[in-house]
Coordinates of C-alpha atoms and ligand atoms in Angstrom, one line a residue:
Chain A
M2 CA 98.4 95.0 81.9
I3 CA 95.2 92.1 81.3
I4 CA 95.1 89.7 84.4
N5 CA 94.2 86.2 83.4
H6 CA 90.8 85.6 84.7
P7 CA 90.3 82.1 86.5
H8 CA 87.2 81.4 84.7
L9 CA 87.1 83.9 82.3
G10 CA 90.1 84.3 80.7
P11 CA 92.3 87.0 79.5
R12 CA 90.7 90.4 81.3
D13 CA 91.8 94.9 80.5
A14 CA 93.1 96.0 84.2
A15 CA 90.7 99.0 83.1
E16 CA 87.5 96.4 84.4
F17 CA 89.4 96.1 87.5
T18 CA 89.3 98.1 90.4
I19 CA 92.9 97.2 93.0
L20 CA 92.5 97.4 96.9
G21 CA 96.3 96.7 97.8
D22 CA 98.1 94.3 99.8
A23 CA 96.9 91.2 99.8
D24 CA 97.7 90.6 103.1
L25 CA 94.7 92.6 104.0
L26 CA 93.2 89.5 103.6
K27 CA 94.7 88.5 107.5
R28 CA 92.6 91.0 109.0
P29 CA 93.8 90.7 113.0
D30 CA 91.8 89.3 116.3
W31 CA 90.2 92.9 117.2
Q32 CA 89.9 90.9 120.9
A33 CA 93.6 90.1 121.1
G34 CA 95.2 92.5 123.6
N35 CA 97.7 93.9 121.0
A36 CA 94.8 94.7 118.8
D37 CA 95.5 98.1 118.8
Y38 CA 99.2 97.6 117.2
A39 CA 97.7 94.9 115.2
F40 CA 95.7 97.2 113.2
Y41 CA 98.4 99.6 112.9
H42 CA 100.3 97.7 111.6
Y43 CA 97.2 96.1 109.2
L44 CA 95.7 99.5 108.6
Y45 CA 99.1 101.8 107.7
L46 CA 101.7 99.7 106.8
R47 CA 103.0 98.0 104.2
D48 CA 106.2 96.2 102.3
N49 CA 105.8 98.3 99.3
P50 CA 108.2 96.3 97.1
A51 CA 110.2 96.3 93.9
G52 CA 109.6 93.3 92.1
L53 CA 106.7 90.3 93.0
H54 CA 103.3 92.1 95.3
R55 CA 100.9 89.9 95.8
E56 CA 97.4 92.3 95.6
L57 CA 93.3 92.3 96.3
W58 CA 91.6 93.3 92.7
F59 CA 87.9 93.6 92.3
H60 CA 85.9 92.7 88.6
E61 CA 84.0 95.6 89.1
C62 CA 82.9 95.2 85.4
G63 CA 82.9 91.8 84.8
D64 CA 81.7 89.1 87.3
R65 CA 82.9 91.2 90.7
S66 CA 84.4 88.3 91.8
W67 CA 87.6 89.4 94.3
L68 CA 90.9 87.9 92.9
I69 CA 94.9 87.8 94.4
V70 CA 97.2 88.5 91.6
T71 CA 100.3 87.9 91.7
R72 CA 102.2 91.7 90.4
D73 CA 106.1 92.6 89.5
T74 CA 105.7 96.1 90.0
V75 CA 108.6 96.8 88.0
T76 CA 107.5 95.4 84.7
H77 CA 103.8 95.2 85.5
A78 CA 103.9 91.3 84.4
V79 CA 101.7 89.5 86.0
L80 CA 101.8 85.9 87.2
D81 CA 99.5 84.6 89.0
V82 CA 95.9 85.0 89.3
A83 CA 93.6 83.5 91.9
L84 CA 90.2 83.4 93.1
A85 CA 90.3 85.2 97.1
R86 CA 88.0 83.0 98.2
D87 CA 90.5 79.8 97.3
V88 CA 93.1 81.7 98.2
A89 CA 91.3 82.6 102.2
L90 CA 89.0 79.4 102.7
S91 CA 93.1 77.5 101.8
S92 CA 94.7 79.9 103.9
K93 CA 95.4 77.6 106.5
K94 CA 97.2 75.2 103.7
P95 CA 98.8 78.0 101.6
K96 CA 98.1 77.7 98.0
V97 CA 101.4 76.8 95.7
G98 CA 101.4 78.4 92.8
K99 CA 104.4 79.5 90.5
G100 CA 104.1 82.8 90.9
A101 CA 102.7 82.4 94.8
R102 CA 106.0 80.4 95.5
A103 CA 107.9 82.9 94.3
A104 CA 106.1 86.2 95.9
K105 CA 106.3 84.5 99.0
K106 CA 110.0 83.7 98.9
A107 CA 110.1 87.9 98.1
R108 CA 108.4 88.3 101.5
T109 CA 110.2 86.1 103.7
K110 CA 113.4 87.9 102.6
K111 CA 112.3 91.8 104.1
P112 CA 112.1 92.3 108.0
A113 CA 108.9 92.5 109.5
K114 CA 109.5 94.8 112.2
G115 CA 107.3 97.6 112.6
C116 CA 109.3 100.9 112.7
I117 CA 107.8 102.0 115.7
A118 CA 108.8 100.4 118.8
E119 CA 106.1 97.8 120.6
D120 CA 105.0 99.6 123.2
S121 CA 101.8 101.6 123.5
P122 CA 102.0 105.6 122.0
K123 CA 103.9 108.5 123.8
Chain B
M20 CA 111.9 138.5 89.4
S21 CA 108.7 136.1 89.8
S22 CA 106.9 139.1 87.4
I23 CA 108.3 138.2 84.2
H24 CA 105.5 135.9 82.7
P25 CA 104.3 136.9 79.6
L26 CA 101.5 135.1 79.5
K27 CA 99.8 136.2 82.7
L28 CA 96.4 136.6 82.1
F29 CA 94.1 136.3 85.6
P30 CA 94.2 140.1 86.0
V31 CA 94.8 139.6 90.1
K32 CA 97.8 141.6 89.4
K33 CA 99.4 144.0 87.0
V34 CA 101.2 142.1 84.2
F35 CA 104.8 144.1 83.6
F36 CA 105.8 144.2 80.4
F37 CA 109.8 144.4 80.8
P38 CA 112.1 145.4 77.6
L39 CA 113.0 141.7 75.7
I40 CA 116.4 142.8 77.0
F41 CA 115.7 142.6 80.2
V42 CA 114.1 139.2 80.0
T43 CA 116.9 138.0 78.2
V44 CA 119.4 138.8 80.9
T45 CA 117.2 137.0 83.7
L46 CA 116.9 134.4 81.6
V47 CA 120.6 134.5 80.6
V48 CA 124.5 133.7 81.6
E49 CA 127.5 135.1 82.3
C50 CA 130.0 132.7 82.9
S51 CA 133.0 133.9 85.1
V52 CA 135.9 132.7 84.1
A53 CA 136.6 130.5 87.0
G54 CA 135.6 127.4 86.0
V55 CA 132.4 126.1 88.0
D56 CA 131.2 129.4 89.6
M57 CA 128.6 130.2 86.7
R58 CA 127.1 133.3 87.0
Y59 CA 124.5 134.8 84.6
S60 CA 124.3 138.1 82.3
I61 CA 123.5 139.4 78.9
W62 CA 127.3 140.3 78.4
S63 CA 128.1 136.4 78.6
I64 CA 125.3 135.2 76.4
V65 CA 126.6 137.6 73.9
N66 CA 130.2 136.5 74.8
Q67 CA 129.3 132.9 74.6
A68 CA 127.1 133.0 71.3
L69 CA 130.2 134.7 69.4
K70 CA 132.4 132.5 70.3
G71 CA 129.5 129.9 69.3
N72 CA 128.8 128.8 72.9
R73 CA 131.8 126.8 73.5
G74 CA 132.8 128.1 76.5
W75 CA 130.2 127.3 79.1
T76 CA 131.3 125.3 82.1
P77 CA 129.6 122.3 84.7
V78 CA 127.8 124.0 86.2
W79 CA 128.2 122.0 89.7
R80 CA 131.6 120.8 90.9
E81 CA 132.0 116.7 90.5
P82 CA 133.7 115.5 93.3
E83 CA 134.7 112.1 94.8
P84 CA 133.3 111.5 97.6
K85 CA 135.0 111.5 101.2
L86 CA 134.9 109.2 104.0
H87 CA 133.1 111.2 106.6
Y88 CA 131.2 114.4 106.2
D89 CA 128.8 115.7 109.1
I90 CA 125.4 114.8 106.7
V91 CA 125.1 113.1 103.8
I92 CA 121.9 113.5 102.3
I93 CA 120.3 110.2 100.1
G94 CA 118.3 111.1 97.0
G95 CA 119.3 114.4 95.1
G96 CA 115.9 115.5 93.7
G97 CA 114.8 118.7 94.5
H98 CA 114.1 118.2 97.9
G99 CA 117.7 116.7 98.6
L100 CA 119.5 119.4 97.2
A101 CA 116.9 122.1 98.9
T102 CA 117.9 120.6 102.3
A103 CA 121.8 121.1 101.4
F104 CA 121.1 124.5 99.8
Y105 CA 119.5 125.6 103.2
L106 CA 121.7 123.7 105.7
A107 CA 124.5 125.7 103.8
S108 CA 122.9 128.8 103.3
R109 CA 120.7 129.4 106.1
Y110 CA 122.6 126.7 109.0
G111 CA 125.9 127.3 108.1
M112 CA 126.7 123.7 108.1
T113 CA 128.7 122.6 104.8
N114 CA 130.8 119.4 105.5
I115 CA 127.6 117.9 103.5
A116 CA 127.3 115.3 100.1
V117 CA 124.0 114.6 98.7
L118 CA 124.9 111.0 96.7
E119 CA 122.1 110.4 93.6
K120 CA 122.1 107.2 92.5
G121 CA 120.9 108.7 88.8
W122 CA 121.6 112.2 88.1
I123 CA 120.3 115.4 89.1
G124 CA 116.7 115.5 87.9
S125 CA 116.2 112.5 86.4
G126 CA 113.8 110.7 89.8
N127 CA 110.3 113.6 90.1
I128 CA 111.7 117.2 90.4
G129 CA 112.4 116.5 86.8
R130 CA 109.1 114.9 86.1
N131 CA 106.1 117.0 87.1
T132 CA 103.4 119.7 86.3
T133 CA 104.9 121.8 87.9
I134 CA 102.0 123.5 89.8
V135 CA 103.0 125.4 92.8
R136 CA 100.2 126.3 95.2
S137 CA 99.8 126.8 99.2
N138 CA 95.2 126.3 99.1
Y139 CA 95.4 123.1 102.1
L140 CA 92.9 123.3 104.7
L141 CA 94.2 121.8 107.6
D142 CA 96.7 122.8 110.3
G143 CA 99.2 121.0 110.0
N144 CA 99.5 121.3 106.2
E145 CA 98.4 124.8 105.4
P146 CA 101.3 127.1 107.6
F147 CA 104.0 124.3 105.4
Y148 CA 102.6 125.4 102.4
E149 CA 102.5 128.5 103.2
Q150 CA 105.5 129.1 104.4
S151 CA 106.6 127.5 101.0
L152 CA 105.1 129.6 98.8
K153 CA 106.5 132.6 100.4
L154 CA 109.8 130.9 100.0
W155 CA 109.1 130.6 96.6
E156 CA 108.5 134.1 96.0
G157 CA 112.0 135.2 97.3
L158 CA 113.3 131.6 95.4
E159 CA 115.0 133.1 92.7
K160 CA 117.1 135.8 94.7
D161 CA 118.3 133.6 97.2
L162 CA 119.5 131.0 94.6
N163 CA 120.4 133.8 92.0
Y164 CA 119.4 131.6 89.2
N165 CA 115.2 132.3 87.1
A166 CA 113.6 129.1 88.0
M167 CA 111.3 131.1 85.9
M168 CA 108.1 131.6 88.9
S169 CA 105.2 132.6 87.1
Q170 CA 101.8 133.6 89.7
R171 CA 99.6 133.5 87.5
G172 CA 97.1 131.3 89.5
I173 CA 95.4 128.6 90.4
I174 CA 91.1 128.0 90.2
N175 CA 89.9 125.2 91.6
L176 CA 86.3 124.9 89.9
Y177 CA 83.4 123.7 91.8
H178 CA 80.3 122.1 90.4
S179 CA 77.8 122.2 93.5
D180 CA 76.6 124.0 96.1
A181 CA 78.1 121.4 98.7
Q182 CA 81.7 121.8 96.6
R183 CA 81.7 125.7 97.0
D184 CA 81.1 125.3 100.7
A185 CA 83.5 123.3 101.4
F186 CA 85.5 125.5 99.1
I187 CA 84.5 128.6 101.2
R188 CA 85.8 126.6 104.3
R189 CA 89.2 125.8 102.7
G190 CA 89.3 129.5 101.3
N191 CA 88.4 130.7 104.3
A192 CA 91.5 128.8 105.9
M193 CA 93.7 129.9 103.6
R194 CA 93.6 133.2 104.8
L195 CA 93.3 132.5 108.6
H196 CA 97.3 131.2 108.2
G197 CA 98.2 134.6 105.9
A198 CA 98.0 132.8 102.3
D199 CA 95.4 134.6 100.0
A200 CA 91.8 133.2 98.5
K201 CA 89.1 134.7 96.5
L202 CA 86.0 132.2 95.6
L203 CA 85.2 133.3 92.1
N204 CA 81.3 133.2 91.0
K205 CA 80.2 131.8 87.7
N206 CA 79.9 135.7 86.0
E207 CA 83.8 136.1 87.5
L208 CA 85.0 133.3 86.2
Q209 CA 83.3 133.7 82.9
K210 CA 85.3 136.7 82.8
M211 CA 89.0 135.0 83.3
C212 CA 87.8 131.7 81.5
S213 CA 85.0 132.5 78.7
F214 CA 86.1 128.7 77.1
L215 CA 85.2 126.7 80.3
D216 CA 81.8 124.1 79.3
F217 CA 80.2 126.3 81.8
E218 CA 76.8 124.3 81.1
N219 CA 77.8 121.3 80.7
A220 CA 74.8 118.7 81.4
R221 CA 76.7 116.3 84.0
F222 CA 79.5 119.0 86.1
P223 CA 77.8 122.6 85.1
I224 CA 81.0 124.7 86.5
M225 CA 79.5 127.5 89.3
G226 CA 82.5 128.9 90.4
G227 CA 86.3 128.3 91.2
L228 CA 88.3 129.0 94.4
L229 CA 90.7 131.6 93.1
Q230 CA 94.4 131.8 95.2
P231 CA 96.2 134.6 92.8
R232 CA 99.3 133.7 94.5
A233 CA 99.6 130.4 93.3
G234 CA 101.7 129.2 90.0
T235 CA 103.7 127.3 87.5
A236 CA 108.0 126.8 88.1
R237 CA 110.7 125.7 85.7
H238 CA 110.8 122.2 87.8
D239 CA 114.7 121.3 86.4
A240 CA 115.8 124.5 86.6
V241 CA 114.4 124.4 90.6
A242 CA 116.7 121.3 90.9
W243 CA 119.9 122.9 88.9
G244 CA 119.1 126.2 91.2
Y245 CA 119.3 124.7 94.2
A246 CA 122.5 122.2 93.0
R247 CA 124.7 125.6 92.0
G248 CA 124.1 127.1 95.3
A249 CA 124.7 123.8 97.5
D250 CA 127.4 123.1 95.1
Q251 CA 128.9 127.3 95.5
R252 CA 128.9 126.5 99.7
G253 CA 130.9 123.4 99.5
V254 CA 128.2 121.0 99.5
D255 CA 129.8 118.1 97.2
I256 CA 127.2 116.8 95.0
I257 CA 127.9 113.1 94.5
Q258 CA 125.8 111.7 91.3
N259 CA 125.8 107.8 90.1
C260 CA 126.3 106.6 94.0
E261 CA 123.7 104.7 95.3
V262 CA 122.8 104.1 98.6
T263 CA 123.3 100.5 98.7
D264 CA 122.8 99.5 102.2
F265 CA 123.0 102.1 105.9
I266 CA 125.5 101.1 108.8
I267 CA 123.9 100.9 111.6
K268 CA 125.5 100.3 114.5
N269 CA 123.4 99.4 118.3
G270 CA 120.3 101.5 116.6
T271 CA 122.6 104.1 115.6
C272 CA 123.2 105.0 111.8
T273 CA 126.4 105.7 111.3
G274 CA 126.9 105.9 107.8
V275 CA 125.7 103.8 104.7
R276 CA 127.6 101.7 102.2
T277 CA 127.1 103.0 98.4
S278 CA 127.5 101.7 94.8
R279 CA 130.9 104.3 95.1
G280 CA 132.2 102.7 98.8
K281 CA 131.6 103.4 102.4
I282 CA 131.0 107.3 103.6
Q283 CA 130.4 107.6 107.1
A284 CA 128.5 111.0 108.7
D285 CA 127.2 112.1 112.0
K286 CA 123.8 112.4 110.7
I287 CA 122.0 111.0 107.2
G288 CA 118.7 112.2 105.8
V289 CA 116.7 109.8 103.2
A290 CA 114.7 112.1 100.6
V291 CA 114.4 109.3 98.3
A292 CA 110.3 110.1 96.9
G293 CA 108.9 107.2 95.6
S294 CA 112.1 104.8 96.8
T295 CA 111.7 106.2 100.2
S296 CA 110.1 101.6 100.9
R297 CA 113.1 100.2 98.9
V298 CA 115.7 102.0 100.9
M299 CA 114.0 102.4 104.2
A300 CA 113.8 98.7 104.4
K301 CA 117.1 98.5 103.9
A302 CA 117.6 99.8 107.7
G303 CA 114.4 97.6 108.6
L304 CA 111.7 99.7 108.7
R305 CA 108.3 99.1 107.4
L306 CA 106.9 102.3 106.5
P307 CA 103.4 104.2 105.9
I308 CA 103.7 104.6 102.5
E309 CA 102.6 102.7 98.3
S310 CA 104.5 103.2 95.3
H311 CA 102.7 104.4 93.1
V312 CA 103.2 106.2 88.8
L313 CA 101.6 108.9 88.5
Q314 CA 101.3 109.9 84.5
A315 CA 101.9 113.9 83.1
F316 CA 100.8 114.6 79.2
V317 CA 102.0 117.7 76.9
S318 CA 100.5 119.2 74.0
E319 CA 101.9 120.8 71.4
G320 CA 102.2 124.7 71.2
L321 CA 98.9 126.6 71.5
K322 CA 99.4 130.4 71.0
P323 CA 98.6 131.2 75.0
V324 CA 95.1 130.1 75.9
I325 CA 94.9 128.9 78.8
P326 CA 95.2 132.1 81.3
G327 CA 97.1 130.2 85.2
V328 CA 96.2 126.7 86.5
I329 CA 93.0 125.4 86.4
T330 CA 91.8 122.2 88.0
F331 CA 88.0 120.2 87.6
G332 CA 86.5 119.7 90.6
A333 CA 84.4 116.6 89.5
G334 CA 87.4 114.9 87.8
H335 CA 90.4 114.1 88.5
F336 CA 92.0 116.7 85.7
Y337 CA 94.3 119.6 86.1
I338 CA 96.2 121.7 83.7
S339 CA 98.1 125.0 82.6
Q340 CA 100.1 126.2 79.9
S341 CA 104.2 126.3 79.7
D342 CA 106.2 129.0 77.9
K343 CA 106.9 127.1 75.0
G344 CA 103.1 127.2 74.6
G345 CA 102.5 123.1 75.5
L346 CA 99.4 122.1 77.4
V347 CA 100.4 120.6 80.3
F348 CA 98.2 118.6 82.3
G349 CA 97.7 115.2 84.4
G350 CA 95.7 113.1 86.9
D351 CA 95.3 110.8 88.9
I352 CA 97.2 107.9 89.6
D353 CA 97.5 104.8 87.6
G354 CA 95.7 102.9 91.5
Y355 CA 97.4 100.1 91.1
N356 CA 101.6 99.9 92.9
S357 CA 104.4 100.7 91.2
Y358 CA 108.3 101.0 90.2
A359 CA 107.7 101.9 86.5
Q360 CA 107.7 105.2 85.8
R361 CA 105.5 104.3 83.0
G362 CA 101.6 104.1 83.2
N363 CA 98.7 102.3 80.9
L364 CA 96.5 103.5 78.5
P365 CA 93.1 103.6 80.8
V366 CA 94.5 106.3 82.6
F367 CA 95.3 108.3 80.1
E368 CA 92.0 108.0 78.3
D369 CA 90.2 109.4 81.6
V370 CA 92.3 112.7 82.0
C371 CA 91.8 112.9 78.3
E372 CA 88.1 113.1 79.1
G373 CA 88.7 115.2 82.1
G374 CA 90.0 117.8 80.5
M375 CA 86.9 117.5 76.9
A376 CA 84.6 117.9 80.5
I377 CA 85.4 121.5 81.2
M378 CA 87.6 122.5 78.0
P379 CA 85.8 120.6 75.3
M380 CA 88.3 123.5 73.1
I381 CA 91.1 121.0 73.7
G382 CA 90.2 118.6 72.1
R383 CA 91.9 118.7 69.2
A384 CA 95.0 119.3 70.5
R385 CA 97.5 116.7 70.1
V386 CA 99.4 114.9 72.7
L387 CA 103.1 115.3 71.9
R388 CA 104.8 113.0 75.2
N389 CA 103.8 111.6 78.2
W390 CA 105.8 110.1 80.4
G391 CA 105.5 108.1 84.8
G392 CA 106.8 109.3 88.1
I393 CA 106.7 107.3 91.5
M394 CA 104.9 108.5 93.9
D395 CA 105.6 108.4 98.1
M396 CA 102.0 107.6 98.7
S397 CA 101.8 108.5 102.2
M398 CA 98.5 106.6 104.0
D399 CA 96.9 110.2 104.7
G400 CA 98.0 111.9 102.3
S401 CA 101.1 114.1 104.0
P402 CA 103.8 114.1 104.5
I403 CA 106.4 113.0 106.6
I404 CA 109.5 114.6 107.8
D405 CA 110.6 113.3 111.0
K406 CA 113.2 111.3 113.0
T407 CA 113.7 107.7 113.3
P408 CA 113.2 105.0 115.5
I409 CA 117.3 105.0 114.3
A410 CA 119.5 107.5 115.6
Q411 CA 121.0 109.8 113.3
L412 CA 118.4 108.3 110.8
Y413 CA 115.7 110.9 109.9
L414 CA 113.3 110.5 107.4
N415 CA 111.5 113.2 104.3
A416 CA 108.9 110.8 102.5
G417 CA 105.3 110.3 102.0
W418 CA 104.9 113.6 99.1
C419 CA 101.9 111.6 97.0
Y420 CA 101.6 114.0 93.9
G421 CA 102.1 117.3 95.8
G422 CA 106.1 117.3 96.5
F423 CA 107.0 120.2 94.3
K424 CA 105.4 122.9 95.7
A425 CA 106.5 121.5 99.2
T426 CA 110.2 121.9 98.0
P427 CA 111.9 125.4 99.8
A428 CA 109.9 124.1 102.6
S429 CA 110.8 120.3 103.0
G430 CA 114.3 121.7 102.3
L431 CA 113.8 124.2 104.7
C432 CA 112.1 121.7 107.4
F433 CA 114.1 119.2 107.0
A434 CA 117.7 121.4 107.0
H435 CA 116.3 122.5 110.5
L436 CA 115.7 119.0 111.8
L437 CA 118.9 117.9 111.3
A438 CA 120.9 120.6 111.9
R439 CA 118.7 121.0 115.8
G440 CA 117.2 117.7 116.1
E441 CA 114.0 119.9 116.3
P442 CA 111.2 120.3 114.0
H443 CA 111.0 123.5 112.0
K444 CA 107.3 124.9 113.2
V445 CA 105.2 124.2 110.8
A446 CA 106.7 121.2 110.4
T447 CA 105.7 119.9 114.4
K448 CA 103.1 117.6 112.7
L449 CA 104.6 116.5 109.9
R450 CA 105.7 113.4 112.0
L451 CA 106.4 109.4 111.4
D452 CA 104.7 108.1 114.5
R453 CA 101.2 110.2 113.9
F454 CA 99.6 107.2 112.5
Q455 CA 100.0 105.2 115.6
R456 CA 98.2 107.7 117.5
G457 CA 95.8 108.8 115.3
A458 CA 96.9 112.7 114.7
M459 CA 96.7 111.8 111.0
L460 CA 96.7 114.4 108.2
D461 CA 93.8 113.7 106.3
E462 CA 93.0 116.6 104.0
R463 CA 90.4 114.5 102.2
G464 CA 88.6 113.4 105.6
A465 CA 88.6 109.9 103.3
G466 CA 90.1 107.3 105.5
A467 CA 93.7 105.5 105.8
Q468 CA 93.8 104.6 101.4
P469 CA 97.4 105.4 99.4
N470 CA 95.7 107.7 96.9
L471 CA 95.5 110.6 98.6
H472 CA 97.4 113.5 97.8
Ligands
FAD501 C1 103.7 113.3 86.4 C2 103.9 113.9 87.8 C3 102.9 115.3 88.0 C4 104.0 116.3 89.2 N1 102.8 117.2 89.6 C5 103.0 118.2 90.2 C6 103.0 119.3 90.3 O1 102.0 119.9 90.1 N2 102.7 120.0 91.8 C7 103.6 119.7 93.2 O2 103.2 120.2 94.0 N3 104.1 117.9 92.8 C8 103.9 117.4 91.1 N4 104.3 115.7 91.5 C9 105.4 115.8 93.1 C10 106.9 116.3 92.8 O3 107.2 115.8 91.9 C11 107.4 115.4 94.0 O4 106.2 115.3 95.2 C12 108.2 115.9 94.3 O5 109.7 116.0 93.0 C13 109.3 114.6 95.2 O6 110.7 115.2 96.0 P1 111.4 115.0 95.2 O7 112.0 116.2 94.5 O8 112.6 115.2 96.4 O9 111.8 113.7 94.1 P2 112.9 113.0 93.2 O10 112.9 113.7 92.2 O11 112.2 111.7 92.9 O12 114.1 112.9 94.1 C14 114.3 111.7 95.0 C15 115.7 110.9 94.5 O13 116.1 110.3 94.9 C16 117.3 108.8 94.0 N5 117.3 107.5 94.8 C17 116.6 107.2 95.4 N6 116.9 105.7 95.5 C18 118.5 105.9 95.5 C19 119.4 105.2 96.9 N7 119.4 104.1 97.1 N8 120.8 106.0 96.7 C20 120.8 107.5 96.3 N9 119.5 108.3 96.2 C21 118.3 107.6 95.8 C22 116.1 109.5 92.9 O14 117.5 108.9 92.1 C23 116.1 110.5 92.6 O15 116.7 111.4 92.2 C24 104.5 115.4 90.6 C25 104.5 113.9 90.0 C26 104.6 113.4 88.6 C27 105.3 112.7 88.8

């Protein structure tokens, strides 16, 4: 896989490490009333789609920047790359790239229902 | 017949030399005239040899799906087939269908590196895997099918004092649960595996944890044996039948929609390994699972050189030698989410480097084939066999890359859960809600990440 780094151009994926779903940027509020439930979702549950997936990659052997890569998990094609910093800073106004838009479309199809009802754990 | 393996070199058990003809008998087949009820014997082989092998008949039926079953199992991999077999053979339930979107053995059951072991640490895991190993030991008798189960042992190498201490702890945990474990020091290990690079400057080999009863089995034969056994007891194995949706009414699952029509069932069990998130999303569930690709590699055939299974303790590499002589090896998952059933070269290189670090002798063997399979990586590295929040819908998943060894116990425990509605006694901790309750089964103590096993 080749990742087209916004600053450095096309780089081999072996220079990077992956952290996982880009939703990890959306850390829940630890002081909210339902923080334990929100953190259970944040830490453990995943959409894990077959198709477009937005994910966090770290350029460990390069400029050590964090990227958001939009990738197809069925073909391994890399469709869009953005600096995670830019995405996080503009998170109120979601970045509308080609891949980001497609990924958003793919994501909204998924029901975001938890696998366990939102009552307190038994 | 677990003791027929001719390559069995570990001096942990006596090697039995069966006359060649006897080995042949266990490998081969008698074809009874009765169509699909194929039996294996020397007579049928001779008979077939004389007739140009044109008289073999299919080993299981290809029935049309019925409109209703007591239990429908989704996924005709090792776990789905084993579940059907134990439901029929131990729980007396036979109105069962196994729905497989491709063909039997097209998934991970036909892609793994065939290692069977029960060398786990935690209370929630070790009894389950030891139960599995016991079932492996009787599997060929249960199925009347040669799964080529070969208990040639596994050695986990250790490279530091701390790692040795951790292995002592693990070995003791295994023994407390009735499994076998033996700590080998450097001298003992040298006698068994003189070819290891003991003086490696970076990762000197100090010894290993041996489980003599571990070994390998023929993965395809395991699928075929379970399929035949289930079919003979009346289970319908329906291939080319993809489940596309669940029929859920008022929180109760009453059936499935498939590429071959609607099928109603009292209970539905899902055992689709790497496709778990995709399939369960159809029921509106999000799971603590990511799908990742794991690669495997096979070299050209060589004379017997690797006595059992050997794993590297400082990098990720494991190796055994198949009965045909090929070195079968693998390492870590590629690390990114994937449904592609193929990996990339950097991991290939990393795996080979791991091999060279412990046994440089394999450096000149040529790799013939490599492939990938999609793993259902759970967030604590342990599996799930449980009910779901949807009534009558049951889940078997999260096998990471260790689900082959689990096949018999997974089938038995899932069958128990489906038949009795309560967990089998060795699977009580494999719960879906353990992540929310904070009761993870994390062998490595690594925290929430989808790369454990
Ligand atoms: C390269 C590699 C090496 C491995 N090495 C080992 C090892 O040495 N030891 C070990 O213990 N484990 C190992 N494993 C893990 C082990 O193979 C798996 O954990 C185990 O096989 C998974 O269970 P299964 O056999 O039921 O899966 P599978 O054989 O994958 O069965 C799942 C089935 O579900 C079907 N399916 C999916 N979606 C649908 C649908 N919608 N409708 C109908 N059917 C569907 C699939 O087609 C598939 O046949 C390895 C895996 C790989 C890939």
